[in-house]
Tab-separated table of C-alpha atoms in Angstrom:
chain	number	residue	atom	x	y	z
A	1	MET	CA	-25.463	-21.943	32.930
A	2	ARG	CA	-26.177	-19.893	36.206
A	3	ARG	CA	-22.742	-20.149	38.177
A	4	VAL	CA	-19.244	-19.721	36.741
A	5	VAL	CA	-16.246	-19.822	38.866
A	6	VAL	CA	-12.861	-18.430	37.606
A	7	VAL	CA	-9.853	-19.642	39.763
A	8	GLY	CA	-6.998	-17.287	39.224
A	9	ALA	CA	-7.413	-13.315	39.968
A	10	SER	CA	-4.847	-13.274	36.955
A	11	ALA	CA	-4.815	-10.987	33.645
A	12	ALA	CA	-6.203	-14.381	32.246
A	13	GLY	CA	-8.887	-14.601	34.708
A	14	LEU	CA	-10.008	-11.203	34.496
A	15	ALA	CA	-10.287	-11.179	30.745
A	16	ALA	CA	-12.414	-14.243	31.137
A	17	ALA	CA	-14.750	-12.422	33.523
A	18	GLU	CA	-15.129	-9.375	31.431
A	19	THR	CA	-15.739	-11.554	28.309
A	20	LEU	CA	-18.497	-13.597	30.090
A	21	ARG	CA	-20.255	-10.339	31.224
A	22	ARG	CA	-19.819	-8.689	27.759
A	23	GLY	CA	-21.102	-11.945	26.141
A	24	GLY	CA	-24.470	-11.866	28.254
A	25	PHE	CA	-23.736	-13.922	31.119
A	26	ASP	CA	-25.696	-12.558	33.946
A	27	GLY	CA	-25.618	-15.226	36.537
A	28	THR	CA	-23.203	-15.773	39.732
A	29	LEU	CA	-19.593	-15.017	38.653
A	30	THR	CA	-16.830	-15.967	41.281
A	31	LEU	CA	-13.240	-14.922	41.088
A	32	VAL	CA	-10.909	-16.769	43.060
A	33	GLY	CA	-7.547	-15.613	43.883
A	34	ASP	CA	-4.696	-16.652	46.230
A	35	GLU	CA	-3.339	-13.080	46.404
A	36	PRO	CA	-5.304	-10.659	48.521
A	37	ARG	CA	-5.003	-8.315	45.662
A	38	ALA	CA	-7.152	-7.551	42.762
A	39	PRO	CA	-5.661	-8.352	39.386
A	40	TYR	CA	-2.858	-6.552	38.478
A	41	ASP	CA	-0.168	-6.869	35.542
A	42	ARG	CA	3.104	-8.819	36.159
A	43	PRO	CA	5.657	-7.697	33.020
A	44	PRO	CA	6.440	-4.345	34.985
A	45	LEU	CA	7.675	-6.421	38.123
A	46	SER	CA	10.794	-6.737	36.517
A	47	LYS	CA	10.953	-3.586	34.625
A	48	GLN	CA	9.345	-0.358	35.726
A	49	LEU	CA	8.315	-1.303	39.504
A	50	LEU	CA	11.613	-2.975	40.249
A	51	ALA	CA	13.464	0.215	39.110
A	52	ALA	CA	11.299	2.231	41.105
A	53	GLU	CA	9.897	4.086	38.059
A	54	TRP	CA	6.414	2.814	38.914
A	55	GLU	CA	4.408	2.169	42.099
A	56	SER	CA	2.280	-0.578	43.070
A	57	ASP	CA	-0.812	1.086	42.355
A	58	ARG	CA	-0.432	1.517	38.525
A	59	LEU	CA	-0.071	-2.033	38.030
A	60	THR	CA	-3.845	-2.695	38.869
A	61	LEU	CA	-5.436	-3.838	35.725
A	62	ARG	CA	-8.964	-2.168	36.474
A	63	ASP	CA	-10.003	0.606	38.945
A	64	PRO	CA	-12.221	-0.336	41.589
A	65	ALA	CA	-15.373	1.144	39.887
A	66	ASP	CA	-14.779	-1.122	36.664
A	67	LEU	CA	-14.279	-4.133	38.902
A	68	ALA	CA	-17.344	-3.680	40.927
A	69	ALA	CA	-19.409	-3.034	37.603
A	70	LEU	CA	-18.812	-6.726	36.899
A	71	GLY	CA	-20.630	-7.773	39.508
A	72	LEU	CA	-18.049	-10.309	40.831
A	73	GLU	CA	-18.215	-12.343	44.119
A	74	GLN	CA	-14.430	-12.076	44.704
A	75	ARG	CA	-12.805	-14.715	47.063
A	76	LEU	CA	-9.202	-13.036	47.277
A	77	GLY	CA	-6.576	-14.181	49.516
A	78	VAL	CA	-7.651	-17.600	49.541
A	79	ALA	CA	-6.328	-20.617	47.402
A	80	ALA	CA	-8.211	-23.459	45.709
A	81	ALA	CA	-7.433	-26.530	47.183
A	82	GLY	CA	-9.112	-29.207	45.260
A	83	LEU	CA	-11.900	-29.955	42.243
A	84	ARG	CA	-14.384	-32.445	42.298
A	85	LEU	CA	-15.207	-32.902	38.758
A	86	ALA	CA	-18.224	-35.229	38.934
A	87	ASP	CA	-19.694	-33.056	41.463
A	88	LYS	CA	-18.833	-29.715	39.526
A	89	VAL	CA	-17.395	-28.296	42.875
A	90	VAL	CA	-14.434	-26.349	43.611
A	91	GLU	CA	-12.888	-26.722	47.236
A	92	LEU	CA	-11.052	-23.519	48.914
A	93	ALA	CA	-8.303	-23.600	51.351
A	94	ASP	CA	-10.479	-22.180	54.056
A	95	GLY	CA	-12.952	-25.219	53.575
A	96	ALA	CA	-15.546	-23.328	51.522
A	97	GLU	CA	-16.899	-25.134	48.621
A	98	LEU	CA	-17.876	-23.179	45.166
A	99	PRO	CA	-20.626	-25.282	42.958
A	100	TYR	CA	-20.247	-24.117	39.334
A	101	ASP	CA	-21.791	-24.845	35.893
A	102	GLY	CA	-18.763	-23.638	34.072
A	103	LEU	CA	-15.186	-23.339	35.440
A	104	ILE	CA	-12.352	-21.567	33.848
A	105	VAL	CA	-8.847	-22.312	35.543
A	106	ALA	CA	-6.364	-19.452	35.340
A	107	THR	CA	-3.982	-20.246	38.295
A	108	GLY	CA	-0.650	-19.307	36.431
A	109	VAL	CA	2.594	-20.451	37.619
A	110	ARG	CA	4.830	-19.966	40.537
A	111	ALA	CA	8.705	-19.170	40.419
A	112	ARG	CA	10.990	-22.481	40.604
A	113	ARG	CA	13.262	-22.450	43.569
A	114	LEU	CA	16.764	-23.828	44.259
A	115	PRO	CA	17.595	-25.594	47.443
A	116	GLY	CA	18.730	-23.398	50.389
A	117	GLU	CA	17.145	-20.298	52.198
A	118	GLY	CA	17.151	-16.605	51.437
A	119	ALA	CA	17.011	-16.253	47.814
A	120	HIS	CA	14.629	-13.712	45.944
A	121	VAL	CA	12.147	-14.964	43.269
A	122	LEU	CA	10.427	-12.674	40.971
A	123	ARG	CA	6.678	-13.499	40.408
A	124	THR	CA	4.436	-11.530	42.628
A	125	LEU	CA	4.231	-8.081	43.519
A	126	ASP	CA	5.609	-8.635	46.995
A	127	ASP	CA	8.546	-10.344	45.324
A	128	ALA	CA	9.462	-7.309	43.101
A	129	LEU	CA	8.909	-4.967	46.323
A	130	ALA	CA	11.223	-6.903	48.443
A	131	LEU	CA	13.989	-7.203	45.908
A	132	ARG	CA	13.548	-3.619	45.013
A	133	GLU	CA	14.280	-2.732	48.683
A	134	ARG	CA	17.624	-4.463	48.546
A	135	LEU	CA	19.123	-2.802	45.272
A	136	VAL	CA	21.056	-0.169	46.593
A	137	PRO	CA	24.412	1.042	44.979
A	138	GLY	CA	27.113	-1.401	45.390
A	139	VAL	CA	25.148	-4.238	46.463
A	140	ARG	CA	26.511	-7.876	45.173
A	141	LEU	CA	23.590	-9.290	43.516
A	142	VAL	CA	23.901	-12.956	41.960
A	143	ILE	CA	21.272	-13.841	39.539
A	144	VAL	CA	20.719	-17.326	38.902
A	145	GLY	CA	19.215	-17.744	35.348
A	146	ALA	CA	20.060	-15.391	32.188
A	147	GLY	CA	16.599	-16.076	30.553
A	148	PHE	CA	14.324	-13.077	29.598
A	149	LEU	CA	13.402	-12.515	33.391
A	150	GLY	CA	16.831	-12.816	34.631
A	151	ALA	CA	18.239	-10.291	32.027
A	152	GLU	CA	15.614	-7.889	32.399
A	153	ALA	CA	16.224	-7.959	36.387
A	154	ALA	CA	20.136	-7.604	35.634
A	155	ALA	CA	19.516	-4.735	33.371
A	156	VAL	CA	17.595	-2.945	35.996
A	157	ALA	CA	20.043	-3.699	38.867
A	158	TRP	CA	23.124	-2.713	36.988
A	159	ARG	CA	21.263	0.793	36.183
A	160	LEU	CA	20.599	1.087	40.068
A	161	GLY	CA	24.268	0.646	40.529
A	162	ALA	CA	24.427	-3.085	41.797
A	163	ARG	CA	27.299	-5.249	41.245
A	164	VAL	CA	25.645	-7.816	39.183
A	165	THR	CA	26.676	-11.484	38.348
A	166	LEU	CA	24.671	-13.601	36.073
A	167	LEU	CA	24.976	-17.397	36.026
A	168	GLU	CA	23.765	-19.287	33.294
A	169	PRO	CA	24.195	-23.164	32.700
A	170	ALA	CA	23.687	-22.964	28.881
A	171	PRO	CA	26.811	-21.899	26.766
A	172	VAL	CA	24.754	-19.159	25.152
A	173	PRO	CA	21.804	-17.799	27.144
A	174	LEU	CA	18.266	-18.116	25.507
A	175	ALA	CA	20.168	-19.991	22.535
A	176	HIS	CA	17.327	-22.942	22.753
A	177	ALA	CA	14.563	-20.178	22.543
A	178	VAL	CA	16.040	-17.471	20.056
A	179	GLY	CA	19.054	-19.331	18.302
A	180	THR	CA	22.877	-19.100	19.152
A	181	GLU	CA	23.579	-16.040	17.009
A	182	VAL	CA	20.781	-13.766	18.401
A	183	GLY	CA	21.532	-15.104	22.146
A	184	ALA	CA	25.062	-14.158	21.687
A	185	VAL	CA	23.838	-10.598	20.720
A	186	LEU	CA	21.653	-10.062	23.702
A	187	THR	CA	24.534	-11.534	25.869
A	188	ARG	CA	26.989	-8.848	24.788
A	189	ALA	CA	24.665	-6.304	26.109
A	190	HIS	CA	25.564	-7.491	29.522
A	191	LEU	CA	29.190	-7.903	28.984
A	192	ASP	CA	29.523	-4.391	27.512
A	193	ARG	CA	28.076	-3.010	30.842
A	194	GLY	CA	30.582	-4.980	32.667
A	195	VAL	CA	27.956	-7.631	34.165
A	196	ASP	CA	29.921	-10.442	35.401
A	197	LEU	CA	28.432	-13.141	33.092
A	198	ARG	CA	29.251	-16.767	33.459
A	199	CYS	CA	27.677	-19.308	31.289
A	200	GLY	CA	28.189	-23.014	31.508
A	201	VAL	CA	27.741	-23.181	35.227
A	202	SER	CA	25.202	-24.977	37.412
A	203	VAL	CA	24.042	-23.657	40.640
A	204	THR	CA	23.391	-26.359	43.257
A	205	GLU	CA	22.224	-24.318	46.227
A	206	VAL	CA	21.758	-20.994	47.924
A	207	THR	CA	23.977	-20.323	50.801
A	208	GLU	CA	24.226	-17.908	53.629
A	209	ASP	CA	27.061	-16.146	51.578
A	210	GLY	CA	25.498	-16.480	48.214
A	211	VAL	CA	25.443	-19.618	45.936
A	212	ARG	CA	27.058	-22.909	45.599
A	213	LEU	CA	28.348	-24.227	42.116
A	214	ALA	CA	28.270	-27.924	41.146
A	215	ASP	CA	31.980	-27.883	41.342
A	216	GLY	CA	31.927	-26.519	45.033
A	217	GLU	CA	32.766	-23.026	44.350
A	218	VAL	CA	30.849	-20.523	46.399
A	219	ILE	CA	30.204	-17.296	44.771
A	220	ASP	CA	29.520	-14.562	47.457
A	221	ALA	CA	26.665	-12.385	47.274
A	222	ASP	CA	24.658	-10.036	49.392
A	223	GLU	CA	21.532	-10.684	47.429
A	224	VAL	CA	20.466	-13.770	45.303
A	225	LEU	CA	17.816	-13.904	42.432
A	226	VAL	CA	16.576	-17.212	41.345
A	227	ALA	CA	15.227	-16.866	37.679
A	228	VAL	CA	15.425	-20.714	36.559
A	229	GLY	CA	11.790	-20.950	35.320
A	230	SER	CA	8.518	-21.580	36.562
A	231	VAL	CA	6.007	-24.521	37.842
A	232	PRO	CA	2.478	-24.471	36.697
A	233	ASN	CA	-0.081	-24.229	39.816
A	234	THR	CA	-1.690	-27.412	39.147
A	235	GLU	CA	-1.128	-29.131	42.479
A	236	TRP	CA	-4.895	-28.539	43.385
A	237	LEU	CA	-6.095	-30.441	40.473
A	238	GLU	CA	-4.284	-33.689	41.226
A	239	GLY	CA	-6.739	-36.409	41.280
A	240	SER	CA	-9.665	-34.414	39.984
A	241	GLY	CA	-9.768	-36.280	36.521
A	242	LEU	CA	-8.374	-33.447	34.556
A	243	THR	CA	-5.240	-34.315	32.352
A	244	LEU	CA	-2.086	-32.666	34.064
A	245	GLY	CA	1.222	-32.368	32.257
A	246	ASP	CA	3.332	-29.269	32.526
A	247	GLY	CA	-0.019	-27.582	33.063
A	248	VAL	CA	-3.490	-28.455	32.274
A	249	VAL	CA	-3.892	-30.196	29.039
A	250	CYS	CA	-6.282	-28.780	26.917
A	251	ASP	CA	-7.795	-29.231	23.298
A	252	GLU	CA	-7.694	-26.673	20.633
A	253	TYR	CA	-10.814	-24.910	22.225
A	254	CYS	CA	-9.009	-24.397	25.675
A	255	GLY	CA	-11.209	-27.261	26.680
A	256	ALA	CA	-9.917	-29.449	29.662
A	257	ALA	CA	-13.037	-31.201	30.422
A	258	GLU	CA	-17.029	-30.799	29.786
A	259	ASP	CA	-17.771	-27.348	30.960
A	260	VAL	CA	-13.946	-26.713	32.203
A	261	TYR	CA	-11.463	-24.606	30.089
A	262	ALA	CA	-8.057	-23.245	31.141
A	263	ALA	CA	-6.267	-20.265	30.282
A	264	GLY	CA	-3.047	-18.155	30.577
A	265	ASP	CA	0.311	-19.596	31.981
A	266	VAL	CA	-1.112	-22.639	33.259
A	267	ALA	CA	-2.983	-23.975	30.106
A	268	ARG	CA	-1.148	-26.323	27.729
A	269	TRP	CA	-3.303	-26.400	24.493
A	270	TYR	CA	-3.099	-27.628	21.183
A	271	ASN	CA	-2.404	-24.699	18.795
A	272	PRO	CA	-3.667	-25.880	15.273
A	273	LEU	CA	-1.806	-22.834	13.766
A	274	PHE	CA	1.677	-24.320	14.694
A	275	ARG	CA	0.187	-28.025	14.915
A	276	THR	CA	1.691	-28.458	18.381
A	277	SER	CA	0.686	-28.472	21.919
A	278	MET	CA	1.953	-25.310	23.741
A	279	ARG	CA	2.077	-23.405	27.055
A	280	ILE	CA	2.863	-19.730	26.721
A	281	GLU	CA	4.117	-17.558	29.450
A	282	HIS	CA	3.367	-14.130	27.906
A	283	ARG	CA	1.167	-11.248	28.922
A	284	THR	CA	-0.668	-10.879	25.539
A	285	ASN	CA	-1.499	-14.537	25.297
A	286	ALA	CA	-3.059	-14.560	28.770
A	287	ALA	CA	-5.603	-11.933	28.007
A	288	GLU	CA	-6.440	-13.449	24.551
A	289	GLN	CA	-6.776	-16.880	26.003
A	290	GLY	CA	-8.910	-15.925	28.751
A	291	MET	CA	-11.436	-14.164	26.217
A	292	ALA	CA	-11.213	-17.485	24.065
A	293	ALA	CA	-12.044	-19.788	26.899
A	294	ALA	CA	-14.895	-17.598	28.061
A	295	ARG	CA	-16.398	-17.351	24.495
A	296	ASN	CA	-16.187	-21.119	24.139
A	297	LEU	CA	-17.722	-21.773	27.754
A	298	LEU	CA	-20.644	-19.394	26.973
A	299	ASP	CA	-21.375	-20.716	23.459
A	300	PRO	CA	-20.277	-24.560	23.201
A	301	GLN	CA	-22.141	-24.802	20.009
A	302	ALA	CA	-20.140	-22.107	18.388
A	303	ARG	CA	-16.731	-22.980	19.788
A	304	LYS	CA	-13.709	-21.848	17.898
A	305	PRO	CA	-10.044	-23.068	17.915
A	306	PHE	CA	-7.815	-20.848	19.907
A	307	ALA	CA	-4.783	-20.392	17.137
A	308	PRO	CA	-3.008	-17.134	18.037
A	309	VAL	CA	0.207	-15.921	16.891
A	310	PRO	CA	2.056	-15.690	20.281
A	311	TYR	CA	3.714	-12.174	21.093
A	312	PHE	CA	6.123	-11.122	23.699
A	313	TRP	CA	8.357	-8.385	24.345
A	314	SER	CA	11.516	-7.695	26.894
A	315	ASP	CA	13.288	-4.338	27.782
A	316	GLN	CA	16.867	-4.850	28.352
A	317	TYR	CA	19.363	-1.841	28.799
A	318	ASP	CA	18.513	0.215	25.637
A	319	MET	CA	17.209	-2.774	23.823
A	320	LYS	CA	13.507	-3.458	22.930
A	321	VAL	CA	13.116	-7.203	22.088
A	322	GLN	CA	9.830	-7.909	20.308
A	323	ALA	CA	8.843	-11.348	18.840
A	324	TYR	CA	6.002	-12.950	17.219
A	325	GLY	CA	5.270	-16.797	16.772
A	326	TYR	CA	6.659	-19.852	18.131
A	327	LEU	CA	10.431	-19.787	18.097
A	328	ARG	CA	11.392	-23.008	20.350
A	329	GLY	CA	12.461	-26.024	18.331
A	330	HIS	CA	13.120	-23.989	15.192
A	331	ASP	CA	15.344	-25.486	12.543
A	332	GLU	CA	16.970	-22.092	11.043
A	333	VAL	CA	17.253	-18.472	11.618
A	334	ALA	CA	17.957	-15.931	9.188
A	335	VAL	CA	18.656	-12.393	9.570
A	336	VAL	CA	16.231	-10.430	7.017
A	337	GLU	CA	16.717	-6.940	7.959
A	338	GLY	CA	19.594	-4.861	9.882
A	339	ASP	CA	22.631	-6.226	11.336
A	340	LEU	CA	23.340	-8.368	14.460
A	341	SER	CA	26.635	-6.299	15.486
A	342	GLU	CA	24.551	-3.297	15.542
A	343	ARG	CA	21.934	-4.760	17.933
A	344	ARG	CA	19.318	-3.737	15.272
A	345	PHE	CA	17.848	-6.312	13.141
A	346	VAL	CA	14.999	-8.721	12.429
A	347	ALA	CA	15.397	-12.307	12.429
A	348	ALA	CA	13.110	-15.006	10.950
A	349	TYR	CA	12.771	-18.351	12.342
A	350	ARG	CA	11.991	-21.687	10.161
A	351	THR	CA	10.413	-24.980	11.579
A	352	GLY	CA	10.054	-27.487	9.140
A	353	ASP	CA	9.099	-25.668	5.900
A	354	ARG	CA	7.377	-22.913	7.268
A	355	MET	CA	8.180	-19.511	8.719
A	356	THR	CA	7.018	-19.743	12.447
A	357	GLY	CA	8.652	-17.044	14.054
A	358	ALA	CA	10.285	-13.424	13.851
A	359	LEU	CA	12.449	-11.502	16.447
A	360	ALA	CA	13.345	-7.900	16.494
A	361	VAL	CA	15.738	-5.904	18.425
A	362	GLY	CA	16.067	-1.911	18.305
A	363	MET	CA	13.443	-1.793	15.258
A	364	PRO	CA	10.202	-0.215	15.130
A	365	PRO	CA	6.997	-2.382	15.758
A	366	LYS	CA	5.934	-1.959	11.894
A	367	ALA	CA	9.229	-3.924	10.927
A	368	ILE	CA	8.314	-6.994	12.692
A	369	ARG	CA	4.596	-6.797	12.045
A	370	THR	CA	5.199	-7.255	8.294
A	371	TRP	CA	6.505	-10.811	9.250
A	372	ARG	CA	3.613	-11.532	11.523
A	373	GLN	CA	1.199	-11.759	8.626
A	374	ALA	CA	3.327	-14.537	7.159
A	375	ILE	CA	3.450	-16.449	10.259
A	376	ALA	CA	-0.372	-16.293	10.804
A	377	THR	CA	-0.979	-17.490	7.285
A	378	GLY	CA	1.430	-20.466	7.469
A	379	THR	CA	3.629	-19.092	4.690
A	380	SER	CA	6.386	-21.378	3.422
A	381	TRP	CA	9.772	-20.539	4.335
A	382	THR	CA	10.525	-20.201	0.556
A	383	GLU	CA	7.774	-18.002	-0.109
A	384	ALA	CA	8.246	-15.613	2.833
A	385	LEU	CA	12.147	-15.049	2.246
A	386	GLY	CA	12.562	-15.927	-1.536
A	387	THR	CA	15.189	-18.401	-0.496
A	388	GLU	CA	15.280	-22.243	0.051
A	389	PRO	CA	15.840	-23.564	3.448
A	390	ALA	CA	19.226	-24.380	4.650
A	391	PRO	CA	20.406	-27.986	4.607
A	392	THR	CA	19.478	-30.131	7.294
A	393	GLY	CA	21.899	-29.638	10.240
A	394	SER	CA	23.248	-26.265	9.397
């Protein structure tokens, strides 16, 4: 193997490139990115950068000297346009072709949009800077989507003096991910600060004056932020022969085809620890999966399944939210420490007969790390909590 192409100048792509070099790969290593910037960190976009606490240069993942030391052939500011799997060639939007012996796909996701023009999204550095410029005291900001991204942006905008309206189609924000009770606790943080949170409403389009709801009502706004999820960047792979389905479909080794691996937000892989296929949009997973994909590409005879305990965090107002595991599709939630009403607690999540997740709000990191081990070892619910699972349907 003399030529490796990494498509995606992302946290996952950078981690893959560094792992290849540390693992002894001394051939041609090409990093392709559609943004004209070196890899940067995305979680601060909706937090420190949006709040103007940090400037852009602080988000860069590696300084120029460290990046140069990797000996990369960087193709930044040009997107991948196609993949000829049989020929082992990546086609770029500028007409260039990159032959490879090994390929790592780390093209991430893009923000999902709504019909209409003029709304902000929050995925890239340019997105965050454009929104930050508009967040002046008194500005009327409508945020569509009260998931973690929308909630973080609402907290920052409120702190900057914006008049925030937060629109969510579900009866309780984040209930599908963290459960109704925990979702309600996170929701109260917005209500306590005077954010106009409206649940059970559906937005059909962005208008010149704001947004239009399904019932025809128009909610006026000076600025609109759409935070309704993301779309994996896989269009360039259509017709390539790779299996696509809400991401690049991979096996437990992050392999998508012979000598082709995927990592980060774009990868949907089988996680043997949870016995399910998952696609994780969290910063920690991106780096870990980039490293795992690179190691498996570099030494196919010693491949290891990628079976992490996913981790994510969120900062909202004065709340620090941390979670381990795979919370979606859970069957039961139990508070194992603290009190929901005080927004200081640890909640455990059960799927089937196993403990599969833990989430903490307002607690020190060590409070939740204890539960991570139970998740990592596949501990039964009864053994982890000392109680029997709740009856089905409760």
